[in-house]
mmCIF file with all atom_site columns, C-alpha atoms and ligand atoms in Angstrom:
data_model
loop_
_atom_site.group_PDB
_atom_site.id
_atom_site.type_symbol
_atom_site.label_atom_id
_atom_site.label_alt_id
_atom_site.label_comp_id
_atom_site.label_asym_id
_atom_site.label_entity_id
_atom_site.label_seq_id
_atom_site.pdbx_PDB_ins_code
_atom_site.Cartn_x
_atom_site.Cartn_y
_atom_site.Cartn_z
_atom_site.occupancy
_atom_site.B_iso_or_equiv
_atom_site.pdbx_formal_charge
_atom_site.auth_seq_id
_atom_site.auth_comp_id
_atom_site.auth_asym_id
_atom_site.auth_atom_id
_atom_site.pdbx_PDB_model_num
ATOM   1   C  CA  . MET A 1 1   ? 9.258   9.273   -13.900 1.00 57.00 ? 1   MET A CA  1
ATOM   2   C  CA  . ALA A 1 2   ? 12.277  10.925  -13.782 1.00 50.00 ? 2   ALA A CA  1
ATOM   3   C  CA  . GLU A 1 3   ? 12.545  12.208  -10.478 1.00 47.00 ? 3   GLU A CA  1
ATOM   4   C  CA  . GLU A 1 4   ? 13.684  15.812  -11.888 1.00 47.00 ? 4   GLU A CA  1
ATOM   5   C  CA  . GLN A 1 5   ? 10.312  15.848  -13.234 1.00 58.00 ? 5   GLN A CA  1
ATOM   6   C  CA  . VAL A 1 6   ? 8.019   18.615  -11.007 1.00 78.00 ? 6   VAL A CA  1
ATOM   7   C  CA  . LEU A 1 7   ? 5.160   16.734  -9.569  1.00 89.00 ? 7   LEU A CA  1
ATOM   8   C  CA  . ASN A 1 8   ? 3.056   18.566  -7.340  1.00 93.00 ? 8   ASN A CA  1
ATOM   9   C  CA  . THR A 1 9   ? 2.033   16.242  -4.600  1.00 91.00 ? 9   THR A CA  1
ATOM   10  C  CA  . HIS A 1 10  ? -0.254  18.563  -2.589  1.00 90.00 ? 10  HIS A CA  1
ATOM   11  C  CA  . ASN A 1 11  ? -2.515  18.546  -5.922  1.00 93.00 ? 11  ASN A CA  1
ATOM   12  C  CA  . ALA A 1 12  ? -3.974  15.232  -5.278  1.00 93.00 ? 12  ALA A CA  1
ATOM   13  C  CA  . SER A 1 13  ? -7.925  14.406  -4.770  1.00 91.00 ? 13  SER A CA  1
ATOM   14  C  CA  . ILE A 1 14  ? -10.023 11.470  -5.182  1.00 90.00 ? 14  ILE A CA  1
ATOM   15  C  CA  . LEU A 1 15  ? -10.625 10.541  -8.216  1.00 91.00 ? 15  LEU A CA  1
ATOM   16  C  CA  . LEU A 1 16  ? -13.114 7.556   -7.897  1.00 91.00 ? 16  LEU A CA  1
ATOM   17  C  CA  . SER A 1 17  ? -14.066 4.323   -6.063  1.00 89.00 ? 17  SER A CA  1
ATOM   18  C  CA  . ALA A 1 18  ? -14.508 1.276   -8.072  1.00 91.00 ? 18  ALA A CA  1
ATOM   19  C  CA  . ALA A 1 19  ? -15.781 -2.688  -7.625  1.00 88.00 ? 19  ALA A CA  1
ATOM   20  C  CA  . ASN A 1 20  ? -14.969 -4.114  -10.480 1.00 90.00 ? 20  ASN A CA  1
ATOM   21  C  CA  . LYS A 1 21  ? -12.634 -3.371  -14.083 1.00 93.00 ? 21  LYS A CA  1
ATOM   22  C  CA  . SER A 1 22  ? -15.569 -1.701  -15.766 1.00 94.00 ? 22  SER A CA  1
ATOM   23  C  CA  . HIS A 1 23  ? -14.991 1.057   -13.386 1.00 94.00 ? 23  HIS A CA  1
ATOM   24  C  CA  . TYR A 1 24  ? -11.297 1.924   -13.721 1.00 97.00 ? 24  TYR A CA  1
ATOM   25  C  CA  . PRO A 1 25  ? -10.351 4.921   -14.967 1.00 97.00 ? 25  PRO A CA  1
ATOM   26  C  CA  . GLN A 1 26  ? -9.401  4.601   -18.754 1.00 96.00 ? 26  GLN A CA  1
ATOM   27  C  CA  . ASP A 1 27  ? -6.082  6.159   -19.597 1.00 96.00 ? 27  ASP A CA  1
ATOM   28  C  CA  . ASP A 1 28  ? -2.459  5.649   -19.369 1.00 96.00 ? 28  ASP A CA  1
ATOM   29  C  CA  . LEU A 1 29  ? -1.480  7.255   -15.729 1.00 97.00 ? 29  LEU A CA  1
ATOM   30  C  CA  . PRO A 1 30  ? 0.948   4.548   -13.722 1.00 98.00 ? 30  PRO A CA  1
ATOM   31  C  CA  . GLU A 1 31  ? -0.835  3.497   -10.546 1.00 98.00 ? 31  GLU A CA  1
ATOM   32  C  CA  . VAL A 1 32  ? 0.948   2.693   -7.323  1.00 98.00 ? 32  VAL A CA  1
ATOM   33  C  CA  . ALA A 1 33  ? -1.153  0.402   -4.586  1.00 97.00 ? 33  ALA A CA  1
ATOM   34  C  CA  . LEU A 1 34  ? -1.554  0.187   -1.428  1.00 96.00 ? 34  LEU A CA  1
ATOM   35  C  CA  . ALA A 1 35  ? -1.726  -3.275  -0.022  1.00 95.00 ? 35  ALA A CA  1
ATOM   36  C  CA  . GLY A 1 36  ? -2.318  -4.741  3.599   1.00 95.00 ? 36  GLY A CA  1
ATOM   37  C  CA  . ARG A 1 37  ? -3.783  -5.927  6.451   1.00 92.00 ? 37  ARG A CA  1
ATOM   38  C  CA  . SER A 1 38  ? -6.556  -3.862  7.909   1.00 87.00 ? 38  SER A CA  1
ATOM   39  C  CA  . ASN A 1 39  ? -5.608  -1.219  10.219  1.00 89.00 ? 39  ASN A CA  1
ATOM   40  C  CA  . VAL A 1 40  ? -2.105  -1.464  9.182   1.00 94.00 ? 40  VAL A CA  1
ATOM   41  C  CA  . GLY A 1 41  ? -1.608  2.307   7.847   1.00 94.00 ? 41  GLY A CA  1
ATOM   42  C  CA  . LYS A 1 42  ? -2.510  2.095   4.125   1.00 92.00 ? 42  LYS A CA  1
ATOM   43  C  CA  . SER A 1 43  ? -4.681  5.083   4.299   1.00 89.00 ? 43  SER A CA  1
ATOM   44  C  CA  . SER A 1 44  ? -2.312  7.090   6.577   1.00 93.00 ? 44  SER A CA  1
ATOM   45  C  CA  . PHE A 1 45  ? 0.189   6.389   4.569   1.00 96.00 ? 45  PHE A CA  1
ATOM   46  C  CA  . ILE A 1 46  ? -1.251  8.173   1.490   1.00 94.00 ? 46  ILE A CA  1
ATOM   47  C  CA  . ASN A 1 47  ? -2.349  11.115  3.468   1.00 93.00 ? 47  ASN A CA  1
ATOM   48  C  CA  . THR A 1 48  ? 1.435   11.208  4.638   1.00 96.00 ? 48  THR A CA  1
ATOM   49  C  CA  . LEU A 1 49  ? 2.748   11.153  1.325   1.00 96.00 ? 49  LEU A CA  1
ATOM   50  C  CA  . LEU A 1 50  ? 0.813   13.715  0.036   1.00 94.00 ? 50  LEU A CA  1
ATOM   51  C  CA  . GLY A 1 51  ? 0.694   15.805  3.133   1.00 92.00 ? 51  GLY A CA  1
ATOM   52  C  CA  . ARG A 1 52  ? -2.642  15.604  3.749   1.00 86.00 ? 52  ARG A CA  1
ATOM   53  C  CA  . LYS A 1 53  ? -4.624  15.104  7.070   1.00 82.00 ? 53  LYS A CA  1
ATOM   54  C  CA  . ASN A 1 54  ? -7.500  13.132  6.150   1.00 82.00 ? 54  ASN A CA  1
ATOM   55  C  CA  . LEU A 1 55  ? -7.387  12.929  2.058   1.00 83.00 ? 55  LEU A CA  1
ATOM   56  C  CA  . ALA A 1 56  ? -7.788  9.242   1.932   1.00 74.00 ? 56  ALA A CA  1
ATOM   57  C  CA  . ARG A 1 57  ? -10.142 8.374   4.747   1.00 73.00 ? 57  ARG A CA  1
ATOM   58  C  CA  . THR A 1 58  ? -8.837  6.564   8.185   1.00 63.00 ? 58  THR A CA  1
ATOM   59  C  CA  . SER A 1 59  ? -10.477 5.186   10.626  1.00 55.00 ? 59  SER A CA  1
ATOM   60  C  CA  . SER A 1 60  ? -10.106 3.352   14.259  1.00 53.00 ? 60  SER A CA  1
ATOM   61  C  CA  . LYS A 1 61  ? -12.800 1.152   13.156  1.00 55.00 ? 61  LYS A CA  1
ATOM   62  C  CA  . PRO A 1 62  ? -10.854 -1.611  10.653  1.00 53.00 ? 62  PRO A CA  1
ATOM   63  C  CA  . GLY A 1 63  ? -12.567 -3.097  7.408   1.00 52.00 ? 63  GLY A CA  1
ATOM   64  C  CA  . LYS A 1 64  ? -13.958 0.537   6.323   1.00 51.00 ? 64  LYS A CA  1
ATOM   65  C  CA  . THR A 1 65  ? -12.321 0.655   2.953   1.00 53.00 ? 65  THR A CA  1
ATOM   66  C  CA  . GLN A 1 66  ? -14.556 -1.514  0.862   1.00 78.00 ? 66  GLN A CA  1
ATOM   67  C  CA  . LEU A 1 67  ? -13.957 -0.167  -2.437  1.00 87.00 ? 67  LEU A CA  1
ATOM   68  C  CA  . LEU A 1 68  ? -10.694 0.563   -4.737  1.00 91.00 ? 68  LEU A CA  1
ATOM   69  C  CA  . ASN A 1 69  ? -10.131 4.084   -4.053  1.00 91.00 ? 69  ASN A CA  1
ATOM   70  C  CA  . PHE A 1 70  ? -8.205  5.620   -6.780  1.00 94.00 ? 70  PHE A CA  1
ATOM   71  C  CA  . TYR A 1 71  ? -6.606  9.206   -5.631  1.00 94.00 ? 71  TYR A CA  1
ATOM   72  C  CA  . ASN A 1 72  ? -5.291  11.534  -9.001  1.00 96.00 ? 72  ASN A CA  1
ATOM   73  C  CA  . ILE A 1 73  ? -1.498  12.998  -7.724  1.00 96.00 ? 73  ILE A CA  1
ATOM   74  C  CA  . ASP A 1 74  ? -0.930  16.230  -10.196 1.00 96.00 ? 74  ASP A CA  1
ATOM   75  C  CA  . ASP A 1 75  ? -2.713  14.416  -12.899 1.00 96.00 ? 75  ASP A CA  1
ATOM   76  C  CA  . LYS A 1 76  ? 0.778   12.146  -13.407 1.00 96.00 ? 76  LYS A CA  1
ATOM   77  C  CA  . LEU A 1 77  ? 0.167   9.066   -10.963 1.00 96.00 ? 77  LEU A CA  1
ATOM   78  C  CA  . ARG A 1 78  ? -2.383  7.938   -9.079  1.00 97.00 ? 78  ARG A CA  1
ATOM   79  C  CA  . PHE A 1 79  ? -2.470  5.677   -5.752  1.00 97.00 ? 79  PHE A CA  1
ATOM   80  C  CA  . VAL A 1 80  ? -4.934  3.159   -5.263  1.00 96.00 ? 80  VAL A CA  1
ATOM   81  C  CA  . ASP A 1 81  ? -6.022  2.203   -1.753  1.00 92.00 ? 81  ASP A CA  1
ATOM   82  C  CA  . VAL A 1 82  ? -7.001  -1.233  -1.649  1.00 89.00 ? 82  VAL A CA  1
ATOM   83  C  CA  . PRO A 1 83  ? -9.108  -2.370  1.486   1.00 85.00 ? 83  PRO A CA  1
ATOM   84  C  CA  . GLY A 1 84  ? -7.525  -4.615  3.896   1.00 84.00 ? 84  GLY A CA  1
ATOM   85  C  CA  . TYR A 1 85  ? -7.693  -8.028  4.488   1.00 79.00 ? 85  TYR A CA  1
ATOM   86  C  CA  . GLY A 1 86  ? -7.300  -10.008 7.760   1.00 73.00 ? 86  GLY A CA  1
ATOM   87  C  CA  . TYR A 1 87  ? -10.755 -8.088  9.337   1.00 69.00 ? 87  TYR A CA  1
ATOM   88  C  CA  . ALA A 1 88  ? -11.934 -11.020 11.539  1.00 63.00 ? 88  ALA A CA  1
ATOM   89  C  CA  . LYS A 1 89  ? -15.483 -9.863  11.767  1.00 69.00 ? 89  LYS A CA  1
ATOM   90  C  CA  . VAL A 1 90  ? -15.799 -10.140 7.476   1.00 72.00 ? 90  VAL A CA  1
ATOM   91  C  CA  . SER A 1 91  ? -17.945 -12.624 6.420   1.00 78.00 ? 91  SER A CA  1
ATOM   92  C  CA  . LYS A 1 92  ? -16.676 -15.623 4.110   1.00 81.00 ? 92  LYS A CA  1
ATOM   93  C  CA  . THR A 1 93  ? -19.135 -14.305 1.310   1.00 83.00 ? 93  THR A CA  1
ATOM   94  C  CA  . GLU A 1 94  ? -17.673 -10.841 1.636   1.00 79.00 ? 94  GLU A CA  1
ATOM   95  C  CA  . ARG A 1 95  ? -13.653 -12.097 2.186   1.00 80.00 ? 95  ARG A CA  1
ATOM   96  C  CA  . ALA A 1 96  ? -14.436 -13.585 -1.175  1.00 83.00 ? 96  ALA A CA  1
ATOM   97  C  CA  . LYS A 1 97  ? -15.958 -11.016 -3.175  1.00 83.00 ? 97  LYS A CA  1
ATOM   98  C  CA  . TRP A 1 98  ? -12.630 -8.872  -1.601  1.00 83.00 ? 98  TRP A CA  1
ATOM   99  C  CA  . GLY A 1 99  ? -10.551 -11.378 -3.514  1.00 87.00 ? 99  GLY A CA  1
ATOM   100 C  CA  . LYS A 1 100 ? -12.031 -11.199 -6.318  1.00 89.00 ? 100 LYS A CA  1
ATOM   101 C  CA  . MET A 1 101 ? -11.817 -7.528  -6.742  1.00 90.00 ? 101 MET A CA  1
ATOM   102 C  CA  . ILE A 1 102 ? -8.470  -7.499  -5.487  1.00 92.00 ? 102 ILE A CA  1
ATOM   103 C  CA  . GLU A 1 103 ? -6.855  -10.218 -7.643  1.00 93.00 ? 103 GLU A CA  1
ATOM   104 C  CA  . GLU A 1 104 ? -8.405  -8.632  -10.406 1.00 94.00 ? 104 GLU A CA  1
ATOM   105 C  CA  . TYR A 1 105 ? -7.179  -5.541  -10.117 1.00 96.00 ? 105 TYR A CA  1
ATOM   106 C  CA  . LEU A 1 106 ? -3.470  -6.759  -9.439  1.00 96.00 ? 106 LEU A CA  1
ATOM   107 C  CA  . VAL A 1 107 ? -3.385  -9.787  -12.088 1.00 96.00 ? 107 VAL A CA  1
ATOM   108 C  CA  . THR A 1 108 ? -4.662  -7.268  -15.053 1.00 96.00 ? 108 THR A CA  1
ATOM   109 C  CA  . ARG A 1 109 ? -4.125  -3.994  -14.533 1.00 97.00 ? 109 ARG A CA  1
ATOM   110 C  CA  . ASP A 1 110 ? -1.563  -2.881  -16.896 1.00 97.00 ? 110 ASP A CA  1
ATOM   111 C  CA  . ASN A 1 111 ? -1.348  0.586   -15.489 1.00 98.00 ? 111 ASN A CA  1
ATOM   112 C  CA  . LEU A 1 112 ? -0.024  -1.130  -12.055 1.00 98.00 ? 112 LEU A CA  1
ATOM   113 C  CA  . ARG A 1 113 ? 3.900   -0.151  -11.819 1.00 98.00 ? 113 ARG A CA  1
ATOM   114 C  CA  . VAL A 1 114 ? 4.238   -1.239  -8.289  1.00 98.00 ? 114 VAL A CA  1
ATOM   115 C  CA  . VAL A 1 115 ? 2.746   -2.581  -4.979  1.00 98.00 ? 115 VAL A CA  1
ATOM   116 C  CA  . VAL A 1 116 ? 3.664   -0.862  -1.528  1.00 98.00 ? 116 VAL A CA  1
ATOM   117 C  CA  . SER A 1 117 ? 3.156   -4.008  0.830   1.00 98.00 ? 117 SER A CA  1
ATOM   118 C  CA  . LEU A 1 118 ? 2.444   -2.545  4.098   1.00 98.00 ? 118 LEU A CA  1
ATOM   119 C  CA  . VAL A 1 119 ? 3.404   -4.471  7.293   1.00 98.00 ? 119 VAL A CA  1
ATOM   120 C  CA  . ASP A 1 120 ? 3.301   -3.585  11.005  1.00 98.00 ? 120 ASP A CA  1
ATOM   121 C  CA  . LEU A 1 121 ? 6.759   -3.353  12.192  1.00 98.00 ? 121 LEU A CA  1
ATOM   122 C  CA  . ARG A 1 122 ? 6.216   -4.368  15.384  1.00 98.00 ? 122 ARG A CA  1
ATOM   123 C  CA  . HIS A 1 123 ? 4.426   -7.774  14.930  1.00 97.00 ? 123 HIS A CA  1
ATOM   124 C  CA  . ASP A 1 124 ? 5.809   -10.722 12.631  1.00 97.00 ? 124 ASP A CA  1
ATOM   125 C  CA  . PRO A 1 125 ? 3.695   -10.877 9.308   1.00 97.00 ? 125 PRO A CA  1
ATOM   126 C  CA  . SER A 1 126 ? 0.862   -12.870 9.552   1.00 95.00 ? 126 SER A CA  1
ATOM   127 C  CA  . GLN A 1 127 ? -0.538  -15.235 7.294   1.00 94.00 ? 127 GLN A CA  1
ATOM   128 C  CA  . ASP A 1 128 ? -2.303  -12.822 4.837   1.00 92.00 ? 128 ASP A CA  1
ATOM   129 C  CA  . ASP A 1 129 ? 0.566   -10.410 4.700   1.00 96.00 ? 129 ASP A CA  1
ATOM   130 C  CA  . ILE A 1 130 ? 2.753   -13.503 3.127   1.00 96.00 ? 130 ILE A CA  1
ATOM   131 C  CA  . GLN A 1 131 ? 0.275   -14.727 1.139   1.00 94.00 ? 131 GLN A CA  1
ATOM   132 C  CA  . MET A 1 132 ? 0.010   -11.436 -0.277  1.00 95.00 ? 132 MET A CA  1
ATOM   133 C  CA  . TYR A 1 133 ? 3.994   -10.923 -0.545  1.00 97.00 ? 133 TYR A CA  1
ATOM   134 C  CA  . GLU A 1 134 ? 3.948   -14.072 -2.152  1.00 97.00 ? 134 GLU A CA  1
ATOM   135 C  CA  . PHE A 1 135 ? 0.935   -13.530 -4.649  1.00 96.00 ? 135 PHE A CA  1
ATOM   136 C  CA  . LEU A 1 136 ? 3.233   -10.604 -5.989  1.00 97.00 ? 136 LEU A CA  1
ATOM   137 C  CA  . LYS A 1 137 ? 6.316   -12.685 -6.613  1.00 97.00 ? 137 LYS A CA  1
ATOM   138 C  CA  . TYR A 1 138 ? 4.262   -15.465 -7.998  1.00 97.00 ? 138 TYR A CA  1
ATOM   139 C  CA  . TYR A 1 139 ? 3.071   -12.757 -10.769 1.00 96.00 ? 139 TYR A CA  1
ATOM   140 C  CA  . GLU A 1 140 ? 6.028   -10.511 -10.737 1.00 97.00 ? 140 GLU A CA  1
ATOM   141 C  CA  . ILE A 1 141 ? 4.940   -7.308  -9.578  1.00 97.00 ? 141 ILE A CA  1
ATOM   142 C  CA  . PRO A 1 142 ? 7.077   -5.052  -8.506  1.00 98.00 ? 142 PRO A CA  1
ATOM   143 C  CA  . VAL A 1 143 ? 6.901   -4.620  -4.571  1.00 98.00 ? 143 VAL A CA  1
ATOM   144 C  CA  . ILE A 1 144 ? 7.873   -2.192  -1.743  1.00 98.00 ? 144 ILE A CA  1
ATOM   145 C  CA  . VAL A 1 145 ? 7.702   -3.530  1.571   1.00 98.00 ? 145 VAL A CA  1
ATOM   146 C  CA  . VAL A 1 146 ? 6.684   -0.548  3.929   1.00 98.00 ? 146 VAL A CA  1
ATOM   147 C  CA  . ALA A 1 147 ? 6.835   -1.727  7.473   1.00 98.00 ? 147 ALA A CA  1
ATOM   148 C  CA  . THR A 1 148 ? 4.618   0.616   9.293   1.00 98.00 ? 148 THR A CA  1
ATOM   149 C  CA  . LYS A 1 149 ? 4.190   1.986   12.893  1.00 98.00 ? 149 LYS A CA  1
ATOM   150 C  CA  . ALA A 1 150 ? 7.964   2.510   13.519  1.00 98.00 ? 150 ALA A CA  1
ATOM   151 C  CA  . ASP A 1 151 ? 7.031   5.345   16.165  1.00 98.00 ? 151 ASP A CA  1
ATOM   152 C  CA  . LYS A 1 152 ? 5.729   2.793   18.436  1.00 98.00 ? 152 LYS A CA  1
ATOM   153 C  CA  . ILE A 1 153 ? 9.050   1.263   19.133  1.00 97.00 ? 153 ILE A CA  1
ATOM   154 C  CA  . PRO A 1 154 ? 12.646  2.376   19.782  1.00 98.00 ? 154 PRO A CA  1
ATOM   155 C  CA  . ARG A 1 155 ? 15.112  2.989   17.044  1.00 97.00 ? 155 ARG A CA  1
ATOM   156 C  CA  . GLY A 1 156 ? 17.646  0.731   18.261  1.00 98.00 ? 156 GLY A CA  1
ATOM   157 C  CA  . LYS A 1 157 ? 15.032  -2.152  18.332  1.00 98.00 ? 157 LYS A CA  1
ATOM   158 C  CA  . TRP A 1 158 ? 14.064  -1.351  13.955  1.00 98.00 ? 158 TRP A CA  1
ATOM   159 C  CA  . ASN A 1 159 ? 16.825  -3.792  12.928  1.00 98.00 ? 159 ASN A CA  1
ATOM   160 C  CA  . LYS A 1 160 ? 15.491  -6.677  14.338  1.00 98.00 ? 160 LYS A CA  1
ATOM   161 C  CA  . HIS A 1 161 ? 12.241  -6.013  13.523  1.00 98.00 ? 161 HIS A CA  1
ATOM   162 C  CA  . GLU A 1 162 ? 13.253  -5.587  9.969   1.00 98.00 ? 162 GLU A CA  1
ATOM   163 C  CA  . SER A 1 163 ? 15.192  -8.736  10.344  1.00 98.00 ? 163 SER A CA  1
ATOM   164 C  CA  . ALA A 1 164 ? 12.239  -10.524 11.786  1.00 98.00 ? 164 ALA A CA  1
ATOM   165 C  CA  . ILE A 1 165 ? 9.747   -9.286  9.468   1.00 98.00 ? 165 ILE A CA  1
ATOM   166 C  CA  . LYS A 1 166 ? 12.377  -10.182 6.241   1.00 98.00 ? 166 LYS A CA  1
ATOM   167 C  CA  . LYS A 1 167 ? 12.786  -13.863 7.759   1.00 98.00 ? 167 LYS A CA  1
ATOM   168 C  CA  . LYS A 1 168 ? 9.040   -14.896 7.626   1.00 98.00 ? 168 LYS A CA  1
ATOM   169 C  CA  . LEU A 1 169 ? 8.526   -13.476 4.341   1.00 97.00 ? 169 LEU A CA  1
ATOM   170 C  CA  . ASN A 1 170 ? 11.185  -14.911 2.488   1.00 98.00 ? 170 ASN A CA  1
ATOM   171 C  CA  . PHE A 1 171 ? 11.758  -11.863 1.487   1.00 98.00 ? 171 PHE A CA  1
ATOM   172 C  CA  . ASP A 1 172 ? 13.930  -10.897 -2.215  1.00 98.00 ? 172 ASP A CA  1
ATOM   173 C  CA  . LYS A 1 173 ? 16.802  -8.955  -1.278  1.00 95.00 ? 173 LYS A CA  1
ATOM   174 C  CA  . ASN A 1 174 ? 16.380  -6.992  -4.102  1.00 96.00 ? 174 ASN A CA  1
ATOM   175 C  CA  . ASP A 1 175 ? 13.219  -5.749  -3.113  1.00 98.00 ? 175 ASP A CA  1
ATOM   176 C  CA  . HIS A 1 176 ? 12.752  -2.533  -1.179  1.00 98.00 ? 176 HIS A CA  1
ATOM   177 C  CA  . PHE A 1 177 ? 12.050  -2.391  2.670   1.00 98.00 ? 177 PHE A CA  1
ATOM   178 C  CA  . ILE A 1 178 ? 11.026  0.937   3.988   1.00 98.00 ? 178 ILE A CA  1
ATOM   179 C  CA  . VAL A 1 179 ? 10.645  1.501   7.578   1.00 98.00 ? 179 VAL A CA  1
ATOM   180 C  CA  . PHE A 1 180 ? 8.095   4.210   8.098   1.00 98.00 ? 180 PHE A CA  1
ATOM   181 C  CA  . SER A 1 181 ? 5.788   6.282   10.267  1.00 98.00 ? 181 SER A CA  1
ATOM   182 C  CA  . SER A 1 182 ? 2.777   8.043   9.693   1.00 97.00 ? 182 SER A CA  1
ATOM   183 C  CA  . VAL A 1 183 ? 3.477   9.993   12.900  1.00 97.00 ? 183 VAL A CA  1
ATOM   184 C  CA  . ASP A 1 184 ? 6.844   11.344  12.655  1.00 97.00 ? 184 ASP A CA  1
ATOM   185 C  CA  . ARG A 1 185 ? 7.182   11.173  8.959   1.00 97.00 ? 185 ARG A CA  1
ATOM   186 C  CA  . THR A 1 186 ? 9.780   8.466   8.863   1.00 98.00 ? 186 THR A CA  1
ATOM   187 C  CA  . GLY A 1 187 ? 10.396  7.138   5.594   1.00 98.00 ? 187 GLY A CA  1
ATOM   188 C  CA  . LEU A 1 188 ? 9.022   9.677   4.085   1.00 97.00 ? 188 LEU A CA  1
ATOM   189 C  CA  . ASP A 1 189 ? 11.308  10.793  1.562   1.00 96.00 ? 189 ASP A CA  1
ATOM   190 C  CA  . GLU A 1 190 ? 12.771  7.289   1.158   1.00 98.00 ? 190 GLU A CA  1
ATOM   191 C  CA  . SER A 1 191 ? 8.833   6.285   0.172   1.00 98.00 ? 191 SER A CA  1
ATOM   192 C  CA  . TRP A 1 192 ? 8.702   8.876   -2.556  1.00 97.00 ? 192 TRP A CA  1
ATOM   193 C  CA  . ASP A 1 193 ? 12.073  8.218   -3.923  1.00 96.00 ? 193 ASP A CA  1
ATOM   194 C  CA  . THR A 1 194 ? 11.328  4.375   -4.275  1.00 97.00 ? 194 THR A CA  1
ATOM   195 C  CA  . ILE A 1 195 ? 8.147   5.218   -5.529  1.00 97.00 ? 195 ILE A CA  1
ATOM   196 C  CA  . LEU A 1 196 ? 9.224   7.464   -8.437  1.00 96.00 ? 196 LEU A CA  1
ATOM   197 C  CA  . SER A 1 197 ? 12.080  4.841   -9.240  1.00 96.00 ? 197 SER A CA  1
ATOM   198 C  CA  . GLU A 1 198 ? 9.368   1.893   -10.143 1.00 96.00 ? 198 GLU A CA  1
ATOM   199 C  CA  . LEU A 1 199 ? 7.182   4.282   -12.286 1.00 93.00 ? 199 LEU A CA  1
HETATM 200 N  N1  . LIG B 2 .   ? 1.304   5.097   15.770  1.00 89.72 ? 201 LIG B N1  1
HETATM 201 C  C1  . LIG B 2 .   ? 1.032   5.055   14.612  1.00 89.72 ? 201 LIG B C1  1
HETATM 202 N  N2  . LIG B 2 .   ? -0.528  4.745   14.243  1.00 89.72 ? 201 LIG B N2  1
HETATM 203 C  C2  . LIG B 2 .   ? -0.472  4.664   12.519  1.00 89.72 ? 201 LIG B C2  1
HETATM 204 C  C3  . LIG B 2 .   ? 0.514   5.112   11.687  1.00 89.72 ? 201 LIG B C3  1
HETATM 205 N  N3  . LIG B 2 .   ? 0.144   4.512   10.546  1.00 89.72 ? 201 LIG B N3  1
HETATM 206 C  C4  . LIG B 2 .   ? -1.557  4.568   11.279  1.00 89.72 ? 201 LIG B C4  1
HETATM 207 N  N4  . LIG B 2 .   ? -1.634  4.585   12.039  1.00 89.72 ? 201 LIG B N4  1
HETATM 208 C  C5  . LIG B 2 .   ? -3.129  4.705   12.842  1.00 89.72 ? 201 LIG B C5  1
HETATM 209 O  O1  . LIG B 2 .   ? -3.426  3.252   12.733  1.00 89.72 ? 201 LIG B O1  1
HETATM 210 C  C6  . LIG B 2 .   ? -5.124  3.217   12.479  1.00 89.72 ? 201 LIG B C6  1
HETATM 211 C  C7  . LIG B 2 .   ? -5.268  2.687   11.268  1.00 89.72 ? 201 LIG B C7  1
HETATM 212 O  O2  . LIG B 2 .   ? -5.223  3.726   10.221  1.00 89.72 ? 201 LIG B O2  1
HETATM 213 P  P1  . LIG B 2 .   ? -5.364  3.508   8.881   1.00 89.72 ? 201 LIG B P1  1
HETATM 214 O  O3  . LIG B 2 .   ? -4.830  4.307   7.815   1.00 89.72 ? 201 LIG B O3  1
HETATM 215 O  O4  . LIG B 2 .   ? -6.548  3.776   8.529   1.00 89.72 ? 201 LIG B O4  1
HETATM 216 O  O5  . LIG B 2 .   ? -5.462  1.864   8.246   1.00 89.72 ? 201 LIG B O5  1
HETATM 217 P  P2  . LIG B 2 .   ? -5.432  1.156   6.915   1.00 89.72 ? 201 LIG B P2  1
HETATM 218 O  O6  . LIG B 2 .   ? -4.999  0.160   6.468   1.00 89.72 ? 201 LIG B O6  1
HETATM 219 O  O7  . LIG B 2 .   ? -6.135  2.170   5.753   1.00 89.72 ? 201 LIG B O7  1
HETATM 220 O  O8  . LIG B 2 .   ? -7.022  0.357   7.494   1.00 89.72 ? 201 LIG B O8  1
HETATM 221 P  P3  . LIG B 2 .   ? -8.130  -0.286  6.626   1.00 89.72 ? 201 LIG B P3  1
HETATM 222 O  O9  . LIG B 2 .   ? -8.925  1.009   5.629   1.00 89.72 ? 201 LIG B O9  1
HETATM 223 O  O10 . LIG B 2 .   ? -9.306  -0.299  7.279   1.00 89.72 ? 201 LIG B O10 1
HETATM 224 O  O11 . LIG B 2 .   ? -7.724  -0.963  5.655   1.00 89.72 ? 201 LIG B O11 1
HETATM 225 C  C8  . LIG B 2 .   ? -5.486  4.702   12.788  1.00 89.72 ? 201 LIG B C8  1
HETATM 226 O  O12 . LIG B 2 .   ? -5.981  4.583   14.066  1.00 89.72 ? 201 LIG B O12 1
HETATM 227 C  C9  . LIG B 2 .   ? -4.013  5.454   12.617  1.00 89.72 ? 201 LIG B C9  1
HETATM 228 O  O13 . LIG B 2 .   ? -4.247  6.859   13.205  1.00 89.72 ? 201 LIG B O13 1
HETATM 229 C  C10 . LIG B 2 .   ? 1.654   5.288   12.147  1.00 89.72 ? 201 LIG B C10 1
HETATM 230 O  O14 . LIG B 2 .   ? 2.513   5.167   11.162  1.00 89.72 ? 201 LIG B O14 1
HETATM 231 N  N5  . LIG B 2 .   ? 2.197   5.195   13.567  1.00 89.72 ? 201 LIG B N5  1
HETATM 232 MG MG1 . LIG B 2 .   ? -8.005  2.096   5.066   1.00 89.72 ? 202 LIG B MG1 1
#
């Protein structure tokens, strides 16, 4: 998408929630999926990018988002909020269902242009974070790594945390890495610029 193309990011709404392919929207609009551990800040990322308080549902209760939630942005693109992984209190059966749902979407969805893979800037990536990144690299799905909750650590330590995360992920230096905060909006413009450059 040409960046000069006008995108009214405030013109956004929830379109539908889907458990499988048969419920996905049927058109050619580009989609940006948000993936990451439960509670990492996926829904907050969407709200921040859209300048909305609570369009994408956020909660202090992890594991709340159970379906793929499709958000329409100005009839030009969609965000797809993917349920978070790694929530301990989820049963094995639920976990398997989650795996099938997300894999089906990521592997078969032609509309998908890029996955924003969120990690917590404060911590080393989890095994699930590493697996998600490897999965995306394996399927050659473009990925932007966004490290959230930057407001919770001093700016002087960001670089150190970024390096540690990149090392653990075996980060491909051709990929984008963005330090982000939905509290003070660090990385907001960079996130939009990067997402639009991938459409
Ligand atoms: N300080 C701070 N808190 C954040 C940030 N992003 C999200 N949070 C908080 O972290 C919690 C989880 O945020 P969500 O956006 O709901 O996380 P999620 O990844 O969508 O979680 P699930 O839907 O359960 O997978 C909420 O209490 C948010 O307010 C951030 O950048 N900084
Ligand atoms: Mg969420």
